[in-house]
Tab-separated table of C-alpha atoms and ligand atoms in Angstrom:
chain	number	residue	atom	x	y	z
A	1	UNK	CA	28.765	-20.032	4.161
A	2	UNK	CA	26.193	-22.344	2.894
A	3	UNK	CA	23.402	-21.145	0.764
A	4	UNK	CA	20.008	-21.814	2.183
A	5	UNK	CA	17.240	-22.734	0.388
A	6	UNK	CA	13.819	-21.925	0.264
A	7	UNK	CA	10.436	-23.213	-1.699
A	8	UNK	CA	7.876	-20.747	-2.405
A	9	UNK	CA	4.900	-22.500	-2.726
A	10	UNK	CA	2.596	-20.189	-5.452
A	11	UNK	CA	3.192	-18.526	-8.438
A	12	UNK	CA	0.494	-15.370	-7.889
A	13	UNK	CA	1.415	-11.849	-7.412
A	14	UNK	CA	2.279	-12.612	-3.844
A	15	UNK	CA	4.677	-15.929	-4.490
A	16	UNK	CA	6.445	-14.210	-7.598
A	17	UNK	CA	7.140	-10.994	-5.342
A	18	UNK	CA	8.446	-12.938	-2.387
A	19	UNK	CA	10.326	-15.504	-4.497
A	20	UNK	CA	12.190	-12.413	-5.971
A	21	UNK	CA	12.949	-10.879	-2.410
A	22	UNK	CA	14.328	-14.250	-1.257
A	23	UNK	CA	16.908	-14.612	-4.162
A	24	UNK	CA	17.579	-10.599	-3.709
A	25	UNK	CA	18.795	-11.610	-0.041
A	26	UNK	CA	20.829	-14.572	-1.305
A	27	UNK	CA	18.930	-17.578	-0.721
A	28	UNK	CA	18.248	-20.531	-3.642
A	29	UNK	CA	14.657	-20.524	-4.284
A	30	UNK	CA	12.163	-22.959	-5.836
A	31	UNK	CA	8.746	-21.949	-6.660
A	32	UNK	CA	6.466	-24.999	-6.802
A	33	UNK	CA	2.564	-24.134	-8.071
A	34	UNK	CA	-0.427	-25.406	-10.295
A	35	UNK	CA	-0.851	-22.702	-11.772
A	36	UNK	CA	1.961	-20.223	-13.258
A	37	UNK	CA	1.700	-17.344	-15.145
A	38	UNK	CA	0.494	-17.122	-18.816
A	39	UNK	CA	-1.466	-20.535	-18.105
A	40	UNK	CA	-5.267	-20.156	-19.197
A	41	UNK	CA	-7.806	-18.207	-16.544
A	42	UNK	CA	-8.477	-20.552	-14.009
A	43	UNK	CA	-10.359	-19.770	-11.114
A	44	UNK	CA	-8.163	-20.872	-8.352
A	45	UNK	CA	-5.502	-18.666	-9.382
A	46	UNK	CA	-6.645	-15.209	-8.685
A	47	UNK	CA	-3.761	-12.806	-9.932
A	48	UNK	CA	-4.471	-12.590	-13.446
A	49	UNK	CA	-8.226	-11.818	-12.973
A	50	UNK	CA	-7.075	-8.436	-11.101
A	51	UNK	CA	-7.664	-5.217	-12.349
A	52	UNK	CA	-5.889	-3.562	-11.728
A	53	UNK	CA	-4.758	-0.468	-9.821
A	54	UNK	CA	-2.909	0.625	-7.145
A	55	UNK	CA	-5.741	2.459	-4.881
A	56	UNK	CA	-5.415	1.524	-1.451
A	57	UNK	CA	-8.406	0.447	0.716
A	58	UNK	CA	-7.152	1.174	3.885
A	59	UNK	CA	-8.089	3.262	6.674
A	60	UNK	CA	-7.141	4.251	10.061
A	61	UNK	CA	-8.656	0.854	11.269
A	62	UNK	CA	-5.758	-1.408	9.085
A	63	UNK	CA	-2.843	0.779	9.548
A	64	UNK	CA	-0.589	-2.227	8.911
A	65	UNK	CA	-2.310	-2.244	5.618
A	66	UNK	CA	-2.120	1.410	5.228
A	67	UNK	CA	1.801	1.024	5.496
A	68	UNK	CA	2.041	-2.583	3.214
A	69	UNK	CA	0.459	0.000	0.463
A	70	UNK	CA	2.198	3.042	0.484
A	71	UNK	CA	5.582	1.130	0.631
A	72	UNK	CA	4.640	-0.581	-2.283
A	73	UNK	CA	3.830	2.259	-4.143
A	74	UNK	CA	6.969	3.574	-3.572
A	75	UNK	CA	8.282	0.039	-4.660
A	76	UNK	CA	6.485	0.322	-7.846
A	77	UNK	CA	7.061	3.545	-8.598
A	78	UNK	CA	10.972	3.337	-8.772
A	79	UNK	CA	10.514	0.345	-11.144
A	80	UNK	CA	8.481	2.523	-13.272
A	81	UNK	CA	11.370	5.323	-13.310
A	82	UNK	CA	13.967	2.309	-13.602
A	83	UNK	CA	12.834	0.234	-16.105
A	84	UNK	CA	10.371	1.681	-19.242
A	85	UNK	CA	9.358	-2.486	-19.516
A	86	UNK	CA	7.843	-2.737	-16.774
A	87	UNK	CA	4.364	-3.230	-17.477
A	88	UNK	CA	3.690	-0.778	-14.374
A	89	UNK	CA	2.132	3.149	-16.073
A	90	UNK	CA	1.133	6.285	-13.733
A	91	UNK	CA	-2.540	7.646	-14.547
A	92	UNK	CA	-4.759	9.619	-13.366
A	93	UNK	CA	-7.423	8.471	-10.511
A	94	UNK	CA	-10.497	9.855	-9.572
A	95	UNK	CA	-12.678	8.693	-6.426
A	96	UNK	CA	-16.194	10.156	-5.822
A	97	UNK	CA	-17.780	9.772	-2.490
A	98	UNK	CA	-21.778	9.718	-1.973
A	99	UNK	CA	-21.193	10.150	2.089
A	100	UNK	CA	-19.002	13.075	3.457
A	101	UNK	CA	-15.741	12.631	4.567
A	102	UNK	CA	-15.416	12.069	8.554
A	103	UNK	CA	-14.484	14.602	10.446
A	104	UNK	CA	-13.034	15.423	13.751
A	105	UNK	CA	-10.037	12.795	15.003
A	106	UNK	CA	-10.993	10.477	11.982
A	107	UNK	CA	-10.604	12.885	9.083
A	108	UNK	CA	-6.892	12.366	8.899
A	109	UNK	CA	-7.511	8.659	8.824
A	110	UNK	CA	-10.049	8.155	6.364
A	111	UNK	CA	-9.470	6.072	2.855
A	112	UNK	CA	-8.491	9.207	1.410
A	113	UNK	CA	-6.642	11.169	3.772
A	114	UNK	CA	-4.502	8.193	4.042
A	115	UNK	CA	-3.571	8.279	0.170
A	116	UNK	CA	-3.063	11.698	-0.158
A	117	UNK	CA	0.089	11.028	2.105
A	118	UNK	CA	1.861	9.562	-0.299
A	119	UNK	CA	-0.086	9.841	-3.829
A	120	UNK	CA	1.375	12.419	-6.054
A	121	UNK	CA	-0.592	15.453	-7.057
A	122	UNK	CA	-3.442	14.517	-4.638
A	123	UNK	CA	-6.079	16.979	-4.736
A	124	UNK	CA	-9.633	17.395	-2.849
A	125	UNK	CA	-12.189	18.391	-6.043
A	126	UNK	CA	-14.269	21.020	-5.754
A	127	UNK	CA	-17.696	20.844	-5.685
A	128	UNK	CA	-17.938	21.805	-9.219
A	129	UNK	CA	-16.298	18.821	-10.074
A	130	UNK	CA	-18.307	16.050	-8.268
A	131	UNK	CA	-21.172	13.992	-10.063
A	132	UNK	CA	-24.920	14.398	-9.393
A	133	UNK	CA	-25.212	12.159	-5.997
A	134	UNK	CA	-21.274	12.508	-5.218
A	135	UNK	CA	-20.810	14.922	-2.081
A	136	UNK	CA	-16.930	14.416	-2.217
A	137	UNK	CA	-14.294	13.347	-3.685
A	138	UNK	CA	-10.206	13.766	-4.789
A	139	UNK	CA	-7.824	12.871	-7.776
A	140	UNK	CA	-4.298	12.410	-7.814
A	141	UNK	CA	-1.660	10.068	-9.769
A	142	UNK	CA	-2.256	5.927	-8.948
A	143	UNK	CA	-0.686	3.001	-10.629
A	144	UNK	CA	-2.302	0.819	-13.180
A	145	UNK	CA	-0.909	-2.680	-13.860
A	146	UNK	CA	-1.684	-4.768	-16.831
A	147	UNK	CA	-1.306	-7.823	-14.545
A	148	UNK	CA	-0.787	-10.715	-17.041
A	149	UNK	CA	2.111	-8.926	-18.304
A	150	UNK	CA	3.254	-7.850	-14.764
A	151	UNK	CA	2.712	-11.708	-13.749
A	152	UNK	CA	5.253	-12.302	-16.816
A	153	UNK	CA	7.427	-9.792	-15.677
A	154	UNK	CA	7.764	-10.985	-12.101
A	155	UNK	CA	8.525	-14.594	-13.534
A	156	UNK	CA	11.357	-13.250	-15.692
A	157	UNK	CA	12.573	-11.784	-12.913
A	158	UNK	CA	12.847	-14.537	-10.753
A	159	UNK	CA	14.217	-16.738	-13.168
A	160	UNK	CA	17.004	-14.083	-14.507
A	161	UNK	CA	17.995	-14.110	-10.580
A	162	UNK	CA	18.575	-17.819	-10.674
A	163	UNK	CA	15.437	-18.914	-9.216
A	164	UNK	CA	13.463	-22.735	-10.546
A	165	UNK	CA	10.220	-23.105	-11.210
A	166	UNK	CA	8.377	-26.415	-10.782
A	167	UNK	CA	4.741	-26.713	-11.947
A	168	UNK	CA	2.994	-29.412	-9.319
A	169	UNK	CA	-0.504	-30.689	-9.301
A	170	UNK	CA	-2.740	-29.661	-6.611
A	171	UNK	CA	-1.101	-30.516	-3.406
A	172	UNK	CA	-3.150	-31.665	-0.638
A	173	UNK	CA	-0.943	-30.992	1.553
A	174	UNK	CA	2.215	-28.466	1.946
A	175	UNK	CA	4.428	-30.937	2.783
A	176	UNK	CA	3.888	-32.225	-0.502
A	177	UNK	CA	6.454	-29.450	-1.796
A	178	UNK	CA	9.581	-31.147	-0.565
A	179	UNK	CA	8.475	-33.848	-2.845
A	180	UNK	CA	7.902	-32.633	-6.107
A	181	UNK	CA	11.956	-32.454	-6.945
A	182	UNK	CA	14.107	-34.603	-4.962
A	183	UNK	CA	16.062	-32.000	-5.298
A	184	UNK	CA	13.841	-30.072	-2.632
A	185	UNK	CA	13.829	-32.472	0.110
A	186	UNK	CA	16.763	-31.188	1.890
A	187	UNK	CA	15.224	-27.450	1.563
A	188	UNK	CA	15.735	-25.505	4.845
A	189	UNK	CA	12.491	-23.194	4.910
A	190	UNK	CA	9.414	-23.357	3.124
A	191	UNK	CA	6.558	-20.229	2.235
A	192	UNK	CA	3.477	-20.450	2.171
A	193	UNK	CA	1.892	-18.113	-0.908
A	194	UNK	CA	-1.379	-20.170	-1.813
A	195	UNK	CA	-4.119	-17.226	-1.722
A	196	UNK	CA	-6.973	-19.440	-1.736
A	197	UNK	CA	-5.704	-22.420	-1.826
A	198	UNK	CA	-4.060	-21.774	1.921
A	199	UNK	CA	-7.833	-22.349	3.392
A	200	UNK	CA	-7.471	-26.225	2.412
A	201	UNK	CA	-3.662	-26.162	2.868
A	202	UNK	CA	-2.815	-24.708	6.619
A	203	UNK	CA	-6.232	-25.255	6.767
A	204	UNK	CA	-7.249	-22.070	7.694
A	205	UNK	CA	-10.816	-21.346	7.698
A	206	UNK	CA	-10.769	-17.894	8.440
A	207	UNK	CA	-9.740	-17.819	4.615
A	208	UNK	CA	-12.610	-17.127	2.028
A	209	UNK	CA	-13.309	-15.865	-1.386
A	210	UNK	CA	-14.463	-12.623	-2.284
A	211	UNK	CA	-16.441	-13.131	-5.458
A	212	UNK	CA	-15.964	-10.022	-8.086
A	213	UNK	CA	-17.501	-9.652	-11.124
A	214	UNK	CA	-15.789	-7.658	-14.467
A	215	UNK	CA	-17.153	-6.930	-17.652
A	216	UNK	CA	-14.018	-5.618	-19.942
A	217	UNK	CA	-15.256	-3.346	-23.056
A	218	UNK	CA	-12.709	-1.920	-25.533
A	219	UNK	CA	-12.347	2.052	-24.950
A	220	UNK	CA	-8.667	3.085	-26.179
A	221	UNK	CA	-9.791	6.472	-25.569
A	222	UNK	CA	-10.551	6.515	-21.639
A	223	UNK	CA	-7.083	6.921	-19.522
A	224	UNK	CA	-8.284	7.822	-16.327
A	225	UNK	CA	-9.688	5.536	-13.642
A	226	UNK	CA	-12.783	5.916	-11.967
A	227	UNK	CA	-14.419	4.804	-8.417
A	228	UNK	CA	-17.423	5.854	-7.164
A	229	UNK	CA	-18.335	5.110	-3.443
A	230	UNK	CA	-21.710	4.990	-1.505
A	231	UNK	CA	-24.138	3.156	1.058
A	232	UNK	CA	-26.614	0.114	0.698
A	233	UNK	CA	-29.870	1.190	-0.779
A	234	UNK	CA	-33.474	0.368	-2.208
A	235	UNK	CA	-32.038	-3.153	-1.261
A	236	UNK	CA	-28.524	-2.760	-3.249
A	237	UNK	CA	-25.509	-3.287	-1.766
A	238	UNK	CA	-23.323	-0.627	-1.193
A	239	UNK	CA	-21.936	1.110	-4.357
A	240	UNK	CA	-19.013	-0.062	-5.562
A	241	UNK	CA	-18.242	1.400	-8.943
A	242	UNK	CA	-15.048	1.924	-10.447
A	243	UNK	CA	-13.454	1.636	-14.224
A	244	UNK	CA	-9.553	0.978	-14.675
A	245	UNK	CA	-8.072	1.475	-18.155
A	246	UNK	CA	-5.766	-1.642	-18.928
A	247	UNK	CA	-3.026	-0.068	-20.408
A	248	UNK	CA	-1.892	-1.162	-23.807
A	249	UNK	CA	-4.548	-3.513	-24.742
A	250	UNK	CA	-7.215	-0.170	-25.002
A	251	UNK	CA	-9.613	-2.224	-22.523
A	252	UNK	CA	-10.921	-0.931	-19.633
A	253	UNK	CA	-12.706	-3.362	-16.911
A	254	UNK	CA	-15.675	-2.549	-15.381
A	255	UNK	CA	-16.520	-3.401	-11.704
A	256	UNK	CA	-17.181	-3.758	-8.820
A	257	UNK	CA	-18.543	-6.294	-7.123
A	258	UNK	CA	-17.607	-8.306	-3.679
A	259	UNK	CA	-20.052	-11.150	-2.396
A	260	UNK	CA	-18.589	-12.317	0.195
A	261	UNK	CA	-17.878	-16.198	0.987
A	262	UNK	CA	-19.266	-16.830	-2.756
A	263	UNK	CA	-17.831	-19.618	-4.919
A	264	UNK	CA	-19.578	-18.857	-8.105
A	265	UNK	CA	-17.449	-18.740	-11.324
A	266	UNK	CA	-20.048	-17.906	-13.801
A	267	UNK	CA	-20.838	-14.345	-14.270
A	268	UNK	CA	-24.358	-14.000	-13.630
A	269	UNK	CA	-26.557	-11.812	-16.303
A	270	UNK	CA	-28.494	-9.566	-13.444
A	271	UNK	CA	-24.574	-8.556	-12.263
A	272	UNK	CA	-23.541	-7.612	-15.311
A	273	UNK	CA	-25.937	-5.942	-16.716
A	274	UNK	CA	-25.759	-3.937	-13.075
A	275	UNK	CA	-22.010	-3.182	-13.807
A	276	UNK	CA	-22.753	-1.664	-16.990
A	277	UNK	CA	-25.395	0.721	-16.097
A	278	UNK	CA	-23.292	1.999	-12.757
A	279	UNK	CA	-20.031	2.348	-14.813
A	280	UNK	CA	-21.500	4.076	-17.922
A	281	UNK	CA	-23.072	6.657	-15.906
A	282	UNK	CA	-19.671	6.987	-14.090
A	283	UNK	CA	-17.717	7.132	-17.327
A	284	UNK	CA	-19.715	7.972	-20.006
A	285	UNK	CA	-16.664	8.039	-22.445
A	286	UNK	CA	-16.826	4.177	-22.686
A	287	UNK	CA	-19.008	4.702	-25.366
A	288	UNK	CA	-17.311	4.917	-28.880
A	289	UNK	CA	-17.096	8.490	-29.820
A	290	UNK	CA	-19.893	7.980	-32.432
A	291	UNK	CA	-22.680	6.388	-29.937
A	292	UNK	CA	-21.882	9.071	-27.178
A	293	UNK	CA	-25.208	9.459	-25.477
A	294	UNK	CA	-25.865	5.883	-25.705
A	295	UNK	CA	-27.192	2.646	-23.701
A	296	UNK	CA	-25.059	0.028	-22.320
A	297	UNK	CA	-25.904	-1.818	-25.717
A	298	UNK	CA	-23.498	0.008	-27.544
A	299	UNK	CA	-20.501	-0.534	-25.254
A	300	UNK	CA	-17.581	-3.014	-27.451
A	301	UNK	CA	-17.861	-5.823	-24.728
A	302	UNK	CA	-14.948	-7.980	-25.085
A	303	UNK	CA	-15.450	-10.251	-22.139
A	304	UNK	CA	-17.240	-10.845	-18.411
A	305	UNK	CA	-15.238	-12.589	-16.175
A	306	UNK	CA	-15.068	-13.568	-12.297
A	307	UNK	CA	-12.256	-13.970	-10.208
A	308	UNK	CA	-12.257	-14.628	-6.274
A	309	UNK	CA	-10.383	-12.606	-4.642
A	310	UNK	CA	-8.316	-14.514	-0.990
A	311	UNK	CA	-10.033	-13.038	1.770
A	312	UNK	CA	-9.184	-13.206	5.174
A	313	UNK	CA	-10.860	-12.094	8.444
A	314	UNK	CA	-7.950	-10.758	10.170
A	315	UNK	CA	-6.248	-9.855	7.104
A	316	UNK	CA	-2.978	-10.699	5.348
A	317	UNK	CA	-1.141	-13.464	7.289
A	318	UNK	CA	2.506	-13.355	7.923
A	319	UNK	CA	3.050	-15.517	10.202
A	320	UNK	CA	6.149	-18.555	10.879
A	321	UNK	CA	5.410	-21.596	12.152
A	322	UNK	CA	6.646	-25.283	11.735
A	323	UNK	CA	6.262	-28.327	8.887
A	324	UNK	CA	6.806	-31.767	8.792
A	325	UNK	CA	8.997	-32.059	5.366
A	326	UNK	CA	7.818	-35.448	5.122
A	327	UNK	CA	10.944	-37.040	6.479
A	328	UNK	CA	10.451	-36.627	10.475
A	329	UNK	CA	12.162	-33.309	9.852
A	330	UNK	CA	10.769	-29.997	11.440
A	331	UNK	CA	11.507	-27.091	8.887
A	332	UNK	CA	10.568	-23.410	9.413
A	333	UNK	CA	7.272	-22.508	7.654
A	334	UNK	CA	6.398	-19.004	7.053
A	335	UNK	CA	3.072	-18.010	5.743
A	336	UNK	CA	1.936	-15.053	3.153
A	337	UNK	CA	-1.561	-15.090	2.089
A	338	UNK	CA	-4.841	-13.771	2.802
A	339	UNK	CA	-3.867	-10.447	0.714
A	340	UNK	CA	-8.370	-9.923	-0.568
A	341	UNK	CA	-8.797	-7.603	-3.064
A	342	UNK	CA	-5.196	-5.656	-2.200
A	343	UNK	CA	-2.799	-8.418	-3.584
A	344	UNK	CA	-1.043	-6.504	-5.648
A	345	UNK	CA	-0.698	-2.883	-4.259
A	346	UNK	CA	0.503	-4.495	-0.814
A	347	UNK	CA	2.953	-7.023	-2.725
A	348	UNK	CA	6.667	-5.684	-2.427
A	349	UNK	CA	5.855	-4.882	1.391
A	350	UNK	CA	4.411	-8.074	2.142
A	351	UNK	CA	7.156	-9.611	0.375
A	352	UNK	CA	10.036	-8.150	2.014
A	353	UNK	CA	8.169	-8.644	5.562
A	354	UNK	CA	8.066	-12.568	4.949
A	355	UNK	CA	11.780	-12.279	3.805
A	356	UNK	CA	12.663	-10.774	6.931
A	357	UNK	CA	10.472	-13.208	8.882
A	358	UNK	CA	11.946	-16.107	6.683
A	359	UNK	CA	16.006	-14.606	7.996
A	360	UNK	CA	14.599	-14.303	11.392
A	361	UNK	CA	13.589	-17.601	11.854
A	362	UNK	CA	16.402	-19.336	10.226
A	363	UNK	CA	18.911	-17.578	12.643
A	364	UNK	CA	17.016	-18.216	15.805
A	365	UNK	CA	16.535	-21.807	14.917
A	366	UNK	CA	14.020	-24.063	16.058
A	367	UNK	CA	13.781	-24.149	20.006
A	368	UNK	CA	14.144	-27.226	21.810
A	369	UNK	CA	10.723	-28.377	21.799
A	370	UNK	CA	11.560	-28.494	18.074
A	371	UNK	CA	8.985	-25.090	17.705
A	372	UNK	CA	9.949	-21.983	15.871
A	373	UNK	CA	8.629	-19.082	18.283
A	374	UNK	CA	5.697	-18.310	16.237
A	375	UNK	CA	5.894	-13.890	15.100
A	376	UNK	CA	3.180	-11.677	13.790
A	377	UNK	CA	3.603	-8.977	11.859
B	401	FAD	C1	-12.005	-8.896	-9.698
B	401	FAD	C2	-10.742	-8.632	-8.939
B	401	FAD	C3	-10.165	-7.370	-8.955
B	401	FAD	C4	-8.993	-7.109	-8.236
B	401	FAD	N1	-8.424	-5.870	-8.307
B	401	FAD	C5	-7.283	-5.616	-7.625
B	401	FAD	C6	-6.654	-4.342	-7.710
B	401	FAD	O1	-7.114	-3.450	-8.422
B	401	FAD	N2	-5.508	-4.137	-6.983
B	401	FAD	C7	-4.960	-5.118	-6.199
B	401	FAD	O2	-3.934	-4.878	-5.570
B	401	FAD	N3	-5.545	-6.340	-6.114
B	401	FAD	C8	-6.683	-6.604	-6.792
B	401	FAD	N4	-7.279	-7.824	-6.693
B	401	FAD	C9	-6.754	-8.789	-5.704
B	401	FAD	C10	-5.561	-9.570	-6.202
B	401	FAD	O3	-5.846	-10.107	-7.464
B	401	FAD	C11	-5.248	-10.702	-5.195
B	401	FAD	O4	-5.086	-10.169	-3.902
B	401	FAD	C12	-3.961	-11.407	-5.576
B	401	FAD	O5	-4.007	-11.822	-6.917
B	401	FAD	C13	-3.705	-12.621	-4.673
B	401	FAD	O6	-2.508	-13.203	-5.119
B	401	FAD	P1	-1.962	-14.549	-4.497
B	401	FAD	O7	-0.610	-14.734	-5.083
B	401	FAD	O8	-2.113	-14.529	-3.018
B	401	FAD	O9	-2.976	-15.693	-5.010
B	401	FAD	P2	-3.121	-16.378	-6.444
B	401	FAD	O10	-2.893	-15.442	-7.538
B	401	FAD	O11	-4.421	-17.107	-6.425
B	401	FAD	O12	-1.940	-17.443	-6.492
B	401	FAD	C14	-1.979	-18.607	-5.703
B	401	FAD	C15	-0.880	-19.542	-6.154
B	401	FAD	O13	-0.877	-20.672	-5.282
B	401	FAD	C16	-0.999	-21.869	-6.045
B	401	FAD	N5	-1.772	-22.849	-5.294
B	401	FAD	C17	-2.894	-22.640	-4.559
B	401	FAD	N6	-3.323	-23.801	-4.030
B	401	FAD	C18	-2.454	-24.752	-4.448
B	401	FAD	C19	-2.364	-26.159	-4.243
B	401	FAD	N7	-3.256	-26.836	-3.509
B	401	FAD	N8	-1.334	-26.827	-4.822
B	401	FAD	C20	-0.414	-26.168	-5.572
B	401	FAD	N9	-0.457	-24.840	-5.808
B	401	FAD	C21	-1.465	-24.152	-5.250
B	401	FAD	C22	-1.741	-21.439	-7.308
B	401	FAD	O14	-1.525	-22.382	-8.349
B	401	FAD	C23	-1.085	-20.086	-7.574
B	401	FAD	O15	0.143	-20.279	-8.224
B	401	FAD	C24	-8.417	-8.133	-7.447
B	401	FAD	C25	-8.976	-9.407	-7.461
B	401	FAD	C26	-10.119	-9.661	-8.197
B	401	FAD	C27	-10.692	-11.046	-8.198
């Protein structure tokens, strides 16, 4: 049988992960992006700003979201026990609440109820436990991931499976793709992985950025992550708190902050100085063991940053429908973007649905109207 061949367009968390699926299922696969992995920090390429952890957002409102997560997590968590490279490392996670938990019908479908399905050693803490203003709260074993290395890893892995990797420009269009190899034109499906970039590309403007703001400070000593939850007040927006060791560089970045539909790359002073204050009284171990008691002036700064991450109302799209390959041809097109501030700890499942979309279409075919009947998963 002939091999078919497919061009991931993106080299983020979400094109690597896909790519990989594609070649584990047997097809040839050619990622075409700007940007790849250990390339400078660029704005429009979201991955390696992340975090990042593996805490899911989801509640009983995103239940497809709920399940994207927790498969990954399992995904991730056999690598871990597979492979001692992988730059992948359990920790400990705790999440403080400043409302109480829902209760009747909704308590089993609240942020955390939903983890502690599948998070091991998930524990409620006990009142004892909980920070002045915290009225709940629970710990139990996430996943951190030092994402430039993880970005590496992912690219190693595609090409040790065979797959190519073509650096483009920006395209303006995705049928652009077939062109930047000739050997591409004749490719028989193409993805669609382009975070961000997908809102010019499909165009989709249901796509936007959320902006989020990090300040990284050098703390070997802290291993456990932090988030601390809570409403708007005095004029704030909610709290949004949360620290997240970066394993093996002895950083930890500082967050959070998501301002929605805003472009800005520059971290702003006000924000950061914001971030600081919040996280130090959440972890007051950032400090250098000598300066505990401190302000946020003696915290070992290292850098602020800002990354967007590729929102979508509606959520993550996975989605086929149809592209001109520049040649009069109609080619399947499946779509995978839109993954916001989850990108990574819905990856493998959003992955493995597009690959099953991607074998779906290709053995229906296109109809006679020269349409692919358009699924949503
Ligand atoms: C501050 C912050 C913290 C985060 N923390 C976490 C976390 O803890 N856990 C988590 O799971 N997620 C987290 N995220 C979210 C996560 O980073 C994103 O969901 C994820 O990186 C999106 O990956 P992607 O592959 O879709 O997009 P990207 O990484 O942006 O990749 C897009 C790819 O498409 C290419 N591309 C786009 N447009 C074009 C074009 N016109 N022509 C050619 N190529 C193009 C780019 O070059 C790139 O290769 C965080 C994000 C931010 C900003």
């Amino acid at each position: 049988m002939t091999t078919q061949c497919a061009i991931v367009v993106g080299a983020g968390v979400v094109g690597l992960s896909t790519a990989i699926k594609l070649l584990e299922a047997g097809y040839k696969v050619d990622i075409v992006a700007r940007d790849l992995p250990g390339d400078p920090l660029s704005i429009e390429y979201t991955s390696p700003w992340a975090g990042a952890h593996h805490v899911s957002v989801a509640t009983g409102a995103d239940m497809r979201l709920h399940e994207f997560d927790a498969r990954t997590f399992k995904v991730m968590s056999e690598l871990i026990e597979q492979d001692p490279h992988v730059p992948l490392y359990f920790a400990t996670q705790r999440e403080y609440r400043e409302e109480p938990e829902p209760t009747g019908e909704d308590a089993a479908l609240s942020q955390l109820s939903l983890m502690s399905r599948y998070h091991p050693n998930f524990r409620w803490l006990d009142p004892s436990e909980l920070p002045e203003g915290t009225v709940c709260g629970a710990t139990f074993t996430c996943i951190l991931i030092h994402t430039p290395g993880y970005l590496a890893y992912l690219l190693d892995r595609v090409k040790s499976l065979g797959g190519r990797v073509h650096r483009c420009g920006a395209l303006t269009s995705l049928s652009d793709a077939f062109e930047v190899d000739p050997s591409l034109a004749n490719a028989n499906v193409l993805l669609n992985c382009t975070g961000l970039g997908a809102r010019r590309l499909v165009p989709d403007l249901k796509v936007f950025p959320t902006r989020g703001q990090l300040v990284i400070v050098n703390a070997p000593w802290v291993r456990e992550g932090k988030t601390r939850l809570g409403p708007a007040r005095d004029g704030q927006p909610r709290v949004y708190d949360y620290t997240i060791p970066r394993p093996k560089t002895g950083h930890v970045v500082l967050g959070g902050c998501a301002e929605k539909d805003n472009w800005d790359p520059r971290p702003r002073a006000d924000m950061s100085r914001r971030i600081k204050e919040r996280c130090l009284d959440l972890e007051p171990e950032l400090l250098p063991p000598n300066k505990r008691g401190g302000t946020i002036d003696d915290l070992e700064v290292v850098q602020e940053a800002v990354g967007l991450r590729p929102t979508r109302e509606g959520g993550i799209r996975i989605e086929a429908d149809i592209i001109d390959n520049g040649r009069g041809d109609k080619i399947p097109l499946v779509h995978n973007y839109g993954h916001g501030g989850y990108g990574f700890q819905s990856s493998w499942a959003t992955a493995e649905a597009a690959a099953d979309l991607v074998k779906t279409v290709l053995a229906r075919g296109l109809t006679s109207s020269g349409t692919v009947r358009t699924a949503r998963l």
